[in-house]
Amino acid sequence: MDEWDKALVAYESALRHNPNSPKTLHALARLLLEREQFGPAIEVFQRLMGLGNNGNREEILSEMALSWIGMEDLGKAAAFIQKAIQIGKEEASIG
């Protein structure tokens, strides 16, 4: 078992104990993205976004766009980039 597989097992175990942990979900989604498991990564990113107030929506949307690029769906990738840009603008105007 390589380090990636060990990390995957650890994240899945952590999520069994706390299924709505934003940090664990984000780490798992990033691991899946790095491993080019784009479909599962998108599912985890969507689950993470469904939690609501997770504080880094712009980053998550950008990573979802990368996942859609990996799935060769440039239309969806562009849509997620646009959402990320919009959120970035909104947060900049608030700050």
C-alpha positions as a Python dict, from the first residue, in 0.01 Angstrom:
ca = {
    (1, 'M'): (0, 0, 0),
    (2, 'D'): (153, 332, -105),
    (3, 'E'): (124, 664, 80),
    (4, 'W'): (-172, 777, -133),
    (5, 'D'): (-366, 463, -45),
    (6, 'K'): (-283, 505, 324),
    (7, 'A'): (-407, 863, 314),
    (8, 'L'): (-727, 754, 140),
    (9, 'V'): (-793, 492, 408),
    (10, 'A'): (-723, 746, 683),
    (11, 'Y'): (-962, 1006, 535),
    (12, 'E'): (-1236, 749, 485),
    (13, 'S'): (-1192, 630, 843),
    (14, 'A'): (-1206, 986, 975),
    (15, 'L'): (-1525, 1050, 778),
    (16, 'R'): (-1692, 746, 933),
    (17, 'H'): (-1647, 919, 1271),
    (18, 'N'): (-1727, 1271, 1151),
    (19, 'P'): (-1897, 1256, 809),
    (20, 'N'): (-1938, 1633, 781),
    (21, 'S'): (-1582, 1742, 857),
    (22, 'P'): (-1504, 2017, 603),
    (23, 'K'): (-1128, 1977, 645),
    (24, 'T'): (-1138, 1602, 594),
    (25, 'L'): (-1374, 1624, 298),
    (26, 'H'): (-1156, 1888, 135),
    (27, 'A'): (-841, 1683, 191),
    (28, 'L'): (-1011, 1373, 46),
    (29, 'A'): (-1137, 1563, -258),
    (30, 'R'): (-790, 1706, -322),
    (31, 'L'): (-635, 1360, -291),
    (32, 'L'): (-883, 1222, -544),
    (33, 'L'): (-811, 1514, -777),
    (34, 'E'): (-437, 1450, -751),
    (35, 'R'): (-496, 1081, -826),
    (36, 'E'): (-699, 1183, -1132),
    (37, 'Q'): (-1013, 1023, -992),
    (38, 'F'): (-1215, 1316, -1120),
    (39, 'G'): (-1568, 1177, -1083),
    (40, 'P'): (-1525, 1083, -716),
    (41, 'A'): (-1344, 1413, -653),
    (42, 'I'): (-1640, 1608, -795),
    (43, 'E'): (-1879, 1411, -573),
    (44, 'V'): (-1678, 1496, -262),
    (45, 'F'): (-1641, 1862, -364),
    (46, 'Q'): (-2020, 1880, -415),
    (47, 'R'): (-2076, 1723, -75),
    (48, 'L'): (-1839, 1978, 76),
    (49, 'M'): (-2019, 2268, -92),
    (50, 'G'): (-2348, 2128, 39),
    (51, 'L'): (-2228, 2184, 393),
    (52, 'G'): (-2267, 2555, 334),
    (53, 'N'): (-2048, 2783, 539),
    (54, 'N'): (-1711, 2616, 478),
    (55, 'G'): (-1516, 2939, 429),
    (56, 'N'): (-1323, 2862, 109),
    (57, 'R'): (-1589, 2836, -160),
    (58, 'E'): (-1376, 3011, -421),
    (59, 'E'): (-1096, 2757, -380),
    (60, 'I'): (-1335, 2462, -383),
    (61, 'L'): (-1508, 2585, -699),
    (62, 'S'): (-1170, 2631, -869),
    (63, 'E'): (-1074, 2277, -777),
    (64, 'M'): (-1406, 2150, -907),
    (65, 'A'): (-1327, 2327, -1235),
    (66, 'L'): (-995, 2139, -1249),
    (67, 'S'): (-1186, 1815, -1198),
    (68, 'W'): (-1420, 1899, -1488),
    (69, 'I'): (-1119, 1978, -1705),
    (70, 'G'): (-988, 1633, -1618),
    (71, 'M'): (-1324, 1490, -1724),
    (72, 'E'): (-1285, 1686, -2049),
    (73, 'D'): (-1602, 1885, -1989),
    (74, 'L'): (-1477, 2236, -2059),
    (75, 'G'): (-1824, 2386, -2045),
    (76, 'K'): (-1877, 2279, -1685),
    (77, 'A'): (-1518, 2376, -1600),
    (78, 'A'): (-1578, 2726, -1735),
    (79, 'A'): (-1902, 2756, -1539),
    (80, 'F'): (-1725, 2667, -1214),
    (81, 'I'): (-1444, 2911, -1286),
    (82, 'Q'): (-1705, 3184, -1342),
    (83, 'K'): (-1870, 3099, -1009),
    (84, 'A'): (-1532, 3112, -835),
    (85, 'I'): (-1453, 3451, -990),
    (86, 'Q'): (-1793, 3587, -887),
    (87, 'I'): (-1748, 3470, -529),
    (88, 'G'): (-1399, 3620, -524),
    (89, 'K'): (-1540, 3955, -636),
    (90, 'E'): (-1817, 3941, -375),
    (91, 'E'): (-1574, 3857, -96),
    (92, 'A'): (-1334, 4131, -207),
    (93, 'S'): (-1611, 4392, -199),
    (94, 'I'): (-1712, 4283, 152),
    (95, 'G'): (-1354, 4283, 286),
}
